Amino acid sequence: MVRKKLVVGNWKMNGSRAQNDVLLSALKEEGRDVAVEVVVCPPYPYLGQVGQALEGAWIALGAQNISSFNAGAYTGEVSASMLVDLGCAWVIVGHSERRSLFGEANEVVAVKVRAALEAGLNPIVCVGETLGQREDGKAEAVVGEQIDSVVSALGQDGAAKLTVAYEPVWAIGTGRVALPEQAQAMHRFIRARLDLAGVAAEGVRILYGGSVTAENAPLLFVQPDIDGALVGGASLVAPGFLGICRAASSMAA
Ligand code: PGA
């Protein structure tokens, strides 16, 4: 099966109204030749601004997190339906920074993914091992458990609607990108794990994330199980992000 490549920019807690305008104008003007699915995920307060700027453009809107709850007395939370209301089609769930800094365990991630799907959002579920876990030979066990927990909460049909992002924690924001073969091996493992659970895994896109740049993207995208990228730092600079999008588009079927 041919899976369409997908490039997602995760701005994390960066940007300002003025900076966002500059970045979005550059992406829209200079990226007309990009022929691949692209999403940007700004911080919550800028979703309205970015959504408006992207109206009719080739870039879709996503958020970086979502509440487990639907509505009510949950101070500081943002629900799936609010994200839909603001024009989001996508949401990142279970990023390693949310897991490690904000205590999101596999069970919470699974509930959030379900909330996203129920609201009609496309969840991008992040999985990945730490350096210590890799050195201890536990990378597959950790990632396998992260995958299993989401699949058991969603069931086979729900899980077939997922996008997975494999982000080794040691590669995020470090400039130390995984070797293409290393990433490919884990992507293949993830697909096999989904398959084992009865999920139609051939159609599930698995993105790589962790120090992706315009320079290393082509080597990653050529791998058979790498279906795109989740990009942090390089998504904040128009030429760098467009370079990654072009690398994906040049390989798009
Ligand atoms: P990075 O971040 O590209 O800056 O390494 C990736 C991510 O955390 O999604």
XYZ file of N, CA and C and ligand atoms in Angstrom:
768
model
N 0.845 -1.208 0.000
C 0.000 0.000 0.000
C 0.881 1.260 0.000
N 0.450 2.257 -0.786
C 1.200 3.519 -0.799
C 0.580 4.461 0.228
N 1.398 4.848 1.177
C 0.921 5.794 2.183
C 1.407 7.190 1.807
N 0.487 8.174 1.864
C 0.875 9.553 1.528
C 1.776 10.123 2.614
N 2.848 10.768 2.228
C 3.752 11.349 3.229
C 3.063 12.515 3.956
N 3.471 12.706 5.209
C 2.883 13.753 6.051
C 4.014 14.451 6.826
N 4.010 15.783 6.808
C 5.010 16.541 7.585
C 4.264 17.429 8.576
N 4.619 17.302 9.856
C 3.931 18.050 10.912
C 4.937 18.918 11.652
N 4.637 20.205 11.763
C 5.498 21.127 12.517
C 4.951 21.308 13.926
N 5.758 20.998 14.916
C 5.392 21.167 16.320
C 6.156 22.391 16.839
N 5.435 23.509 16.953
C 6.118 24.759 17.353
C 6.492 24.765 18.835
N 5.955 23.826 19.597
C 6.152 23.792 21.059
C 5.763 25.152 21.646
N 6.420 25.605 22.741
C 6.009 26.873 23.354
C 6.856 28.009 22.789
N 6.703 28.224 21.492
C 7.465 29.259 20.794
C 6.516 30.094 19.954
N 6.962 31.311 19.646
C 6.203 32.173 18.749
C 5.601 33.368 19.455
N 5.136 34.311 18.650
C 4.387 35.488 19.107
C 3.511 35.854 17.920
N 2.547 36.730 18.117
C 1.680 37.074 16.975
C 2.536 37.566 15.810
N 3.518 38.420 16.129
C 4.338 39.002 15.056
C 5.204 37.930 14.384
N 5.848 37.100 15.189
C 6.704 36.039 14.614
C 5.883 35.049 13.786
N 4.689 34.730 14.274
C 3.838 33.777 13.544
C 3.477 34.328 12.170
N 3.168 35.634 12.122
C 2.806 36.261 10.839
C 3.939 36.138 9.837
N 5.151 36.398 10.311
C 6.318 36.345 9.420
C 6.510 34.918 8.898
N 6.453 33.959 9.807
C 6.669 32.556 9.427
C 5.583 32.070 8.456
N 4.333 32.372 8.785
C 3.228 31.874 7.945
C 3.243 32.521 6.564
N 3.566 33.816 6.496
C 3.620 34.474 5.172
C 4.693 33.818 4.333
N 5.835 33.551 4.945
C 6.932 32.924 4.188
C 6.535 31.526 3.727
N 5.894 30.753 4.602
C 5.490 29.390 4.214
C 4.499 29.440 3.063
N 3.534 30.355 3.166
C 2.498 30.412 2.129
C 3.066 30.889 0.797
N 3.933 31.883 0.858
C 4.440 32.449 -0.395
C 5.493 31.576 -1.059
N 6.391 31.046 -0.224
C 7.517 30.306 -0.817
C 7.219 28.812 -0.980
N 6.107 28.359 -0.429
C 5.864 26.911 -0.444
C 4.822 26.461 -1.436
N 4.535 27.291 -2.418
C 3.472 26.938 -3.374
C 3.739 25.630 -4.109
N 5.008 25.287 -4.245
C 5.363 24.064 -4.992
C 5.251 22.791 -4.145
N 4.995 22.952 -2.848
C 4.957 21.763 -1.978
C 3.704 20.946 -2.267
N 3.896 19.667 -2.584
C 2.758 18.821 -2.949
C 2.687 17.639 -2.005
N 2.525 17.924 -0.729
C 2.459 16.856 0.265
C 1.609 17.387 1.421
N 1.076 16.485 2.238
C 0.233 16.928 3.346
C 1.112 17.540 4.443
N 0.769 18.769 4.860
C 1.560 19.479 5.874
C 0.616 20.032 6.941
N 1.067 19.952 8.195
C 0.274 20.446 9.333
C 1.200 21.300 10.195
N 0.682 22.419 10.747
C 1.452 23.110 11.786
C 0.649 23.143 13.082
N 1.361 22.981 14.195
C 0.738 22.914 15.518
C 1.287 24.029 16.403
N 0.645 25.198 16.398
C 1.095 26.306 17.239
C 0.586 26.134 18.675
N 1.067 26.954 19.599
C 0.514 26.938 20.958
C -0.970 27.346 20.933
N -1.736 26.869 21.915
C -3.178 27.138 21.968
C -3.581 28.586 21.666
N -2.947 29.582 22.316
C -3.475 30.943 22.145
C -3.393 31.452 20.707
N -2.562 30.817 19.890
C -2.385 31.297 18.520
C -3.176 30.488 17.503
N -3.958 29.517 17.964
C -4.689 28.671 17.000
C -5.628 29.506 16.126
N -6.293 30.496 16.742
C -7.218 31.335 15.978
C -6.481 32.128 14.911
N -5.404 32.774 15.329
C -4.603 33.577 14.404
C -4.054 32.721 13.261
N -3.478 31.592 13.608
C -2.841 30.739 12.595
C -3.907 30.124 11.683
N -5.025 29.712 12.278
C -6.108 29.133 11.491
C -6.608 30.120 10.442
N -6.748 31.373 10.851
C -7.221 32.405 9.930
C -6.208 32.636 8.802
N -4.942 32.690 9.203
C -3.886 32.933 8.203
C -3.795 31.771 7.207
N -4.171 30.581 7.647
C -4.017 29.407 6.773
C -5.266 29.100 5.944
N -6.324 29.910 6.139
C -7.561 29.637 5.405
C -7.300 29.547 3.899
N -7.696 28.458 3.304
C -7.500 28.293 1.859
C -6.076 27.935 1.474
N -5.178 27.859 2.438
C -3.778 27.534 2.121
C -3.583 26.017 2.122
N -2.391 25.589 1.797
C -2.110 24.159 1.659
C -1.669 23.527 2.972
N -1.688 24.309 4.041
C -1.236 23.788 5.347
C -2.447 23.628 6.268
N -2.545 22.490 6.945
C -3.647 22.260 7.887
C -3.215 22.639 9.304
N -4.214 22.759 10.191
C -3.976 23.228 11.558
C -4.093 22.077 12.561
N -3.166 22.074 13.520
C -3.229 21.078 14.591
C -2.874 21.708 15.922
N -3.133 20.982 17.016
C -2.766 21.439 18.358
C -1.743 20.466 18.943
N -1.148 20.889 20.053
C -0.038 20.109 20.630
C -0.465 19.207 21.776
N -1.713 19.375 22.208
C -2.182 18.625 23.378
C -3.694 18.758 23.416
N -4.316 18.000 24.280
C -5.778 17.985 24.361
C -6.137 17.540 25.767
N -7.306 17.951 26.235
C -7.759 17.487 27.546
C -8.349 16.083 27.443
N -8.299 15.339 28.538
C -8.973 14.029 28.590
C -10.469 14.230 28.748
N -10.862 15.444 29.201
C -12.271 15.689 29.539
C -12.977 16.450 28.420
N -14.295 16.329 28.381
C -15.052 16.960 27.291
C -15.439 18.403 27.568
N -15.850 18.688 28.803
C -16.282 20.048 29.144
C -16.460 20.116 30.652
N -16.501 21.325 31.199
C -16.847 21.476 32.614
C -15.747 22.086 33.443
N -15.749 21.765 34.736
C -14.887 22.418 35.722
C -13.485 21.807 35.694
N -12.737 22.128 34.664
C -11.369 21.615 34.504
C -10.463 22.793 34.155
N -10.165 23.596 35.147
C -9.439 24.848 34.942
C -8.146 24.639 34.158
N -7.998 25.426 33.117
C -6.764 25.395 32.332
C -6.755 24.382 31.212
N -7.825 23.595 31.087
C -7.857 22.544 30.065
C -8.506 23.036 28.767
N -8.190 22.357 27.684
C -8.755 22.683 26.371
C -9.288 21.390 25.747
N -10.581 21.383 25.414
C -11.204 20.129 24.963
C -11.044 19.893 23.468
N -11.302 18.658 23.083
C -11.236 18.277 21.664
C -12.216 19.092 20.842
N -13.438 19.282 21.371
C -14.436 20.000 20.569
C -14.048 21.464 20.391
N -13.340 22.034 21.372
C -12.858 23.426 21.205
C -11.826 23.491 20.084
N -10.985 22.482 20.004
C -9.979 22.457 18.939
C -10.645 22.360 17.572
N -11.680 21.526 17.501
C -12.422 21.409 16.233
C -13.059 22.754 15.893
N -13.630 23.394 16.919
C -14.292 24.695 16.742
C -13.319 25.738 16.187
N -12.049 25.609 16.555
C -11.030 26.569 16.097
C -10.417 26.171 14.754
N -10.916 25.100 14.174
C -10.439 24.730 12.839
C -9.322 23.695 12.822
N -9.043 23.092 13.968
C -8.002 22.054 13.990
C -8.532 20.768 13.367
N -7.668 20.114 12.610
C -7.979 18.783 12.095
C -7.097 17.739 12.775
N -6.048 18.203 13.422
C -5.031 17.308 13.969
C -4.709 17.654 15.420
N -4.227 16.686 16.169
C -3.701 16.982 17.506
C -2.587 15.988 17.857
N -1.513 16.525 18.421
C -0.412 15.687 18.912
C -0.796 15.207 20.317
N -0.626 13.938 20.583
C -0.959 13.392 21.910
C 0.224 12.583 22.433
N 0.536 12.785 23.715
C 1.559 11.957 24.355
C 2.972 12.262 23.904
N 3.220 13.539 23.547
C 4.609 13.916 23.228
C 5.498 13.592 24.435
N 6.750 13.281 24.192
C 7.612 12.856 25.306
C 7.772 13.962 26.349
N 7.663 15.228 25.905
C 7.745 16.310 26.898
C 6.524 16.302 27.814
N 5.368 15.928 27.280
C 4.167 15.826 28.112
C 4.289 14.607 29.030
N 4.866 13.550 28.514
C 5.016 12.341 29.343
C 5.998 12.602 30.478
N 7.152 13.225 30.159
C 8.188 13.334 31.196
C 7.999 14.558 32.090
N 7.554 15.691 31.537
C 7.456 16.914 32.349
C 6.090 17.084 32.998
N 5.056 16.478 32.400
C 3.706 16.696 32.915
C 3.031 15.392 33.336
N 3.855 14.358 33.478
C 3.376 13.115 34.093
C 2.305 12.364 33.327
N 2.264 12.489 32.005
C 1.240 11.764 31.243
C 1.651 10.301 31.047
N 0.968 9.441 31.735
C 1.237 8.004 31.619
C 0.490 7.446 30.411
N 0.841 6.222 30.035
C 0.200 5.569 28.887
C -1.328 5.603 28.972
N -1.860 5.442 30.189
C -3.319 5.377 30.352
C -3.953 6.726 29.994
N -3.291 7.818 30.424
C -3.807 9.168 30.128
C -3.729 9.429 28.624
N -2.629 9.040 28.040
C -2.448 9.229 26.602
C -3.565 8.508 25.848
N -3.874 7.296 26.281
C -4.916 6.515 25.605
C -6.277 7.209 25.702
N -6.581 7.759 26.869
C -7.871 8.455 27.034
C -7.920 9.688 26.134
N -6.808 10.410 26.047
C -6.760 11.619 25.209
C -6.926 11.268 23.725
N -6.300 10.181 23.328
C -6.412 9.771 21.926
C -7.871 9.434 21.606
N -8.518 8.772 22.540
C -9.929 8.423 22.315
C -10.791 9.684 22.223
N -10.510 10.653 23.100
C -11.270 11.918 23.064
C -11.079 12.609 21.713
N -9.855 12.561 21.195
C -9.563 13.202 19.903
C -10.364 12.524 18.792
N -10.340 11.208 18.751
C -11.038 10.480 17.685
C -12.548 10.697 17.764
N -13.064 10.709 18.997
C -14.514 10.900 19.163
C -14.955 12.259 18.654
N -14.064 13.254 18.741
C -14.411 14.612 18.287
C -14.129 14.793 16.796
N -13.559 13.785 16.160
C -13.280 13.890 14.727
C -11.908 14.458 14.407
N -11.041 14.528 15.423
C -9.666 14.985 15.172
C -8.787 13.802 14.764
N -7.719 14.087 14.045
C -6.727 13.051 13.724
C -5.631 13.086 14.771
N -5.568 12.097 15.649
C -4.524 12.121 16.672
C -3.183 11.606 16.140
N -2.124 12.289 16.526
C -0.755 11.838 16.234
C -0.187 11.378 17.573
N -0.075 10.087 17.760
C 0.371 9.545 19.048
C 1.875 9.389 19.046
N 2.529 10.021 20.014
C 3.995 9.953 20.076
C 4.438 8.812 20.974
N 5.414 8.087 20.508
C 6.025 7.009 21.291
C 7.543 7.133 21.151
N 8.260 6.522 22.060
C 9.723 6.579 21.940
C 10.401 6.263 23.250
N 11.618 5.764 23.154
C 12.377 5.350 24.329
C 13.422 6.397 24.709
N 13.850 6.382 25.964
C 14.949 7.246 26.401
C 16.281 6.577 26.024
N 17.352 7.340 26.178
C 18.671 6.779 25.862
C 18.986 5.586 26.785
N 18.671 5.757 28.067
C 18.929 4.678 29.031
C 18.189 3.407 28.642
N 16.944 3.571 28.257
C 16.141 2.396 27.863
C 16.730 1.734 26.626
N 17.215 2.539 25.674
C 17.846 1.954 24.470
C 19.128 1.217 24.856
N 19.930 1.864 25.708
C 21.200 1.229 26.091
C 20.982 -0.064 26.877
N 19.868 -0.106 27.582
C 19.542 -1.333 28.334
C 18.871 -2.388 27.458
N 18.733 -2.096 26.173
C 18.099 -3.062 25.264
C 16.588 -3.136 25.428
N 16.002 -2.040 25.983
C 14.558 -2.101 26.271
C 13.725 -1.249 25.318
N 14.340 -0.736 24.265
C 13.630 0.207 23.390
C 12.338 -0.403 22.838
N 12.424 -1.615 22.320
C 11.230 -2.221 21.720
C 10.169 -2.531 22.777
N 10.620 -2.940 23.954
C 9.647 -3.249 25.019
C 8.878 -1.985 25.405
N 9.594 -0.866 25.540
C 8.957 0.397 25.948
C 7.984 0.869 24.867
N 8.455 0.901 23.637
C 7.616 1.387 22.539
C 6.438 0.435 22.313
N 6.694 -0.849 22.420
C 5.623 -1.838 22.253
C 4.521 -1.631 23.278
N 4.905 -1.348 24.514
C 3.910 -1.130 25.568
C 3.113 0.149 25.306
N 3.807 1.194 24.830
C 3.120 2.455 24.524
C 2.077 2.230 23.419
N 2.452 1.447 22.428
C 1.526 1.154 21.326
C 0.353 0.299 21.833
N 0.657 -0.757 22.566
C -0.387 -1.681 23.039
C -1.446 -0.956 23.867
N -0.976 -0.011 24.693
C -1.916 0.645 25.594
C -2.924 1.485 24.796
N -2.474 2.123 23.720
C -3.409 2.899 22.893
C -4.342 1.955 22.132
N -3.790 0.879 21.608
C -4.621 -0.052 20.825
C -5.689 -0.680 21.721
N -5.316 -1.016 22.957
C -6.335 -1.674 23.780
C -7.425 -0.685 24.179
N -7.117 0.597 24.247
C -8.166 1.577 24.569
C -9.059 1.870 23.366
N -8.526 1.748 22.170
C -9.279 2.158 20.976
C -9.947 1.001 20.256
N -9.389 -0.172 20.392
C -9.846 -1.298 19.581
C -9.189 -1.239 18.215
N -9.366 -2.314 17.456
C -8.648 -2.438 16.177
C -9.077 -1.386 15.163
N -10.381 -1.114 15.082
C -10.842 -0.145 14.077
C -10.403 1.267 14.427
N -10.496 1.609 15.707
C -10.059 2.949 16.144
C -8.572 3.125 15.912
N -7.806 2.108 16.242
C -6.349 2.213 16.119
C -5.912 2.344 14.658
N -6.730 1.830 13.745
C -6.383 1.949 12.321
C -6.443 3.402 11.864
N -7.101 4.272 12.650
C -7.220 5.694 12.280
C -6.079 6.537 12.834
N -5.182 5.904 13.578
C -4.093 6.656 14.212
C -3.016 7.079 13.219
N -2.311 8.154 13.589
C -0.995 8.413 13.020
C -0.044 8.253 14.202
N 1.029 7.529 14.007
C 2.002 7.321 15.085
C 3.238 8.155 14.777
N 3.841 8.755 15.824
C 5.137 9.419 15.628
C 6.155 8.711 16.516
N 7.146 8.090 15.890
C 8.235 7.497 16.675
C 9.283 8.575 16.906
N 9.426 8.970 18.184
C 10.387 10.010 18.536
C 11.296 9.503 19.651
N 12.481 8.986 19.307
C 13.398 8.588 20.378
C 13.743 9.814 21.217
N 13.567 9.714 22.515
C 13.722 10.892 23.387
C 15.129 11.485 23.255
N 16.111 10.618 23.024
C 17.503 11.068 22.924
C 17.770 11.840 21.629
N 16.824 11.828 20.723
C 17.012 12.546 19.453
C 16.259 13.870 19.416
N 15.406 14.101 20.414
C 14.558 15.298 20.371
C 15.338 16.523 20.846
N 15.471 17.493 19.960
C 16.115 18.764 20.306
C 17.597 18.636 20.589
N 18.209 17.525 20.239
C 19.617 17.295 20.582
C 20.546 17.438 19.379
N 19.988 17.459 18.188
C 20.824 17.451 16.984
C 21.346 16.062 16.671
N 20.960 15.095 17.491
C 21.423 13.716 17.295
C 20.297 12.889 16.672
N 20.172 12.979 15.370
C 19.096 12.276 14.678
C 19.383 10.771 14.697
N 18.326 9.966 14.742
C 18.531 8.505 14.658
C 19.080 8.171 13.280
N 19.884 7.136 13.204
C 20.330 6.665 11.891
C 19.103 6.203 11.118
N 19.075 6.431 9.818
C 17.897 6.019 9.043
C 17.557 4.545 9.257
N 18.570 3.679 9.358
C 18.301 2.238 9.528
C 17.722 1.958 10.918
N 18.218 2.725 11.907
C 17.730 2.578 13.281
C 16.246 2.966 13.344
N 15.936 4.095 12.718
C 14.546 4.562 12.703
C 13.678 3.565 11.938
N 14.153 3.144 10.781
C 13.385 2.192 9.964
C 13.084 0.911 10.766
N 14.089 0.426 11.502
C 13.884 -0.811 12.263
C 12.760 -0.634 13.287
N 12.743 0.512 13.959
C 11.684 0.725 14.956
C 10.333 0.955 14.289
N 10.326 1.641 13.149
C 9.058 1.831 12.433
C 8.481 0.479 12.000
N 9.355 -0.384 11.522
C 8.891 -1.705 11.102
C 8.354 -2.483 12.301
N 9.059 -2.352 13.431
C 8.611 -3.011 14.660
C 7.216 -2.520 15.055
N 7.025 -1.199 14.977
C 5.722 -0.622 15.363
C 4.620 -1.148 14.446
N 4.903 -1.195 13.145
C 3.885 -1.679 12.206
C 3.564 -3.152 12.493
N 4.598 -3.914 12.777
C 4.389 -5.337 13.071
C 3.578 -5.505 14.356
N 3.842 -4.639 15.336
C 3.122 -4.713 16.612
C 1.637 -4.401 16.415
N 1.369 -3.398 15.580
C -0.026 -3.051 15.280
C -0.700 -4.227 14.563
N 0.024 -4.788 13.637
C -0.480 -5.909 12.852
C -0.827 -7.095 13.765
N 0.078 -7.348 14.690
C -0.099 -8.442 15.642
C -1.371 -8.257 16.464
N -1.698 -6.979 16.721
C -2.897 -6.679 17.514
C -4.153 -6.674 16.642
N -3.990 -7.001 15.361
C -5.161 -7.076 14.487
C -5.543 -5.755 13.843
N -4.658 -4.752 13.946
C -4.933 -3.429 13.353
C -4.481 -3.455 11.889
N -5.242 -2.787 11.021
C -4.866 -2.706 9.601
C -3.660 -1.766 9.463
N -2.490 -2.291 9.781
C -1.296 -1.467 9.979
C -0.701 -0.911 8.689
N -1.021 -1.527 7.574
C -0.442 -1.042 6.310
C -0.888 0.374 5.980
N -2.052 0.744 6.498
C -2.573 2.080 6.202
C -2.195 3.115 7.253
N -1.553 2.706 8.339
C -1.218 3.640 9.429
C 0.089 4.359 9.103
N 0.031 5.694 9.130
C 1.270 6.428 8.863
C 2.114 6.513 10.136
N 3.395 6.237 9.994
C 4.321 6.305 11.117
C 5.370 7.354 10.774
N 5.336 8.476 11.524
C 6.262 9.583 11.290
C 7.490 9.396 12.161
N 8.619 9.908 11.709
C 9.801 9.944 12.567
C 9.932 11.367 13.124
N 10.355 11.494 14.375
C 10.619 12.803 14.964
C 11.871 12.760 15.810
N 12.611 13.881 15.817
C 13.847 13.974 16.604
C 14.970 14.483 15.738
N 15.188 15.834 15.810
C 16.293 16.481 15.090
C 16.216 16.288 13.569
N 14.998 16.285 13.033
C 14.850 16.230 11.571
C 15.203 17.596 10.990
N 15.977 17.588 9.916
C 16.341 18.822 9.205
C 16.136 18.581 7.707
N 16.251 19.671 6.945
C 16.129 19.536 5.482
C 17.250 18.643 4.946
N 18.370 18.621 5.657
C 19.529 17.833 5.193
C 19.328 16.332 5.437
N 18.857 15.969 6.630
C 18.744 14.518 6.901
C 17.393 13.918 6.474
N 16.412 14.780 6.165
C 15.073 14.271 5.836
C 15.062 13.302 4.645
N 15.770 13.597 3.542
C 15.677 12.677 2.394
C 16.114 11.253 2.735
N 17.135 11.112 3.581
C 17.622 9.778 3.950
C 16.619 9.023 4.817
N 15.855 9.787 5.593
C 14.825 9.157 6.421
C 13.619 8.777 5.567
N 13.200 9.709 4.702
C 11.962 9.499 3.940
C 12.073 8.358 2.924
N 13.289 8.008 2.575
C 13.463 6.949 1.593
C 13.225 5.555 2.221
N 13.204 5.502 3.544
C 12.988 4.225 4.239
C 11.525 3.778 4.052
N 11.306 2.498 3.826
C 9.961 2.057 3.456
C 8.882 2.265 4.514
N 9.253 2.276 5.804
C 8.224 2.433 6.837
C 8.208 3.822 7.462
N 8.964 4.751 6.911
C 8.954 6.136 7.429
C 8.054 6.967 6.511
N 6.917 7.394 7.067
C 5.884 8.012 6.241
C 5.824 9.524 6.383
N 6.868 10.109 6.951
C 6.893 11.554 7.113
C 7.623 11.907 8.392
N 7.418 13.158 8.868
C 8.179 13.617 10.023
C 7.343 14.495 10.940
N 7.678 14.421 12.225
C 7.187 15.375 13.218
C 8.399 16.242 13.559
N 8.291 17.530 13.241
C 9.459 18.421 13.260
C 9.302 19.474 14.344
N 10.277 19.595 15.226
C 10.258 20.628 16.263
C 11.010 21.862 15.805
N 12.249 21.971 16.243
C 13.072 23.164 15.993
C 13.053 23.655 14.553
N 13.211 22.751 13.611
C 13.305 23.170 12.205
C 11.974 23.665 11.654
N 10.873 23.478 12.399
C 9.581 23.952 11.876
C 9.382 25.438 12.158
N 10.312 26.040 12.903
C 10.179 27.460 13.259
C 10.845 28.375 12.240
N 11.524 27.792 11.282
C 12.264 28.578 10.290
C 11.761 28.156 8.909
N 11.234 29.130 8.142
C 10.558 28.773 6.884
C 11.442 27.970 5.922
N 12.679 28.392 5.631
C 13.445 27.613 4.648
C 13.706 26.183 5.114
N 13.987 26.008 6.394
C 14.262 24.674 6.924
C 13.028 23.787 6.838
N 11.883 24.330 7.245
C 10.652 23.540 7.238
C 10.241 23.226 5.801
N 10.354 24.224 4.919
C 9.994 23.987 3.514
C 10.920 22.957 2.877
N 12.177 22.962 3.295
C 13.126 21.967 2.772
C 12.674 20.553 3.123
N 12.179 20.382 4.336
C 11.682 19.060 4.766
C 10.408 18.702 3.977
N 9.531 19.693 3.828
C 8.281 19.444 3.064
C 8.618 19.064 1.625
N 9.604 19.725 1.048
C 9.965 19.421 -0.357
C 10.592 18.026 -0.464
N 11.381 17.674 0.547
C 11.982 16.327 0.534
C 10.873 15.283 0.532
N 9.815 15.548 1.320
C 8.679 14.600 1.350
C 7.935 14.644 0.036
N 7.748 15.854 -0.502
C 6.963 15.896 -1.745
C 7.685 15.260 -2.904
N 8.995 15.318 -2.889
C 9.720 14.720 -4.017
C 9.616 13.186 -3.979
N 9.248 12.642 -2.815
C 9.095 11.197 -2.711
C 7.654 10.748 -2.705
N 6.748 11.733 -2.746
C 5.340 11.377 -2.689
C 4.957 10.615 -3.943
N 4.046 9.698 -3.752
C 3.659 8.874 -4.919
C 2.771 9.678 -5.854
P 13.085 18.467 17.296
O 11.724 18.102 18.063
O 12.785 18.391 15.811
O 13.404 19.864 17.734
O 14.097 17.474 17.704
C 10.869 17.096 17.595
C 9.679 16.980 18.500
O 9.829 17.078 19.712
O 8.521 16.772 18.033
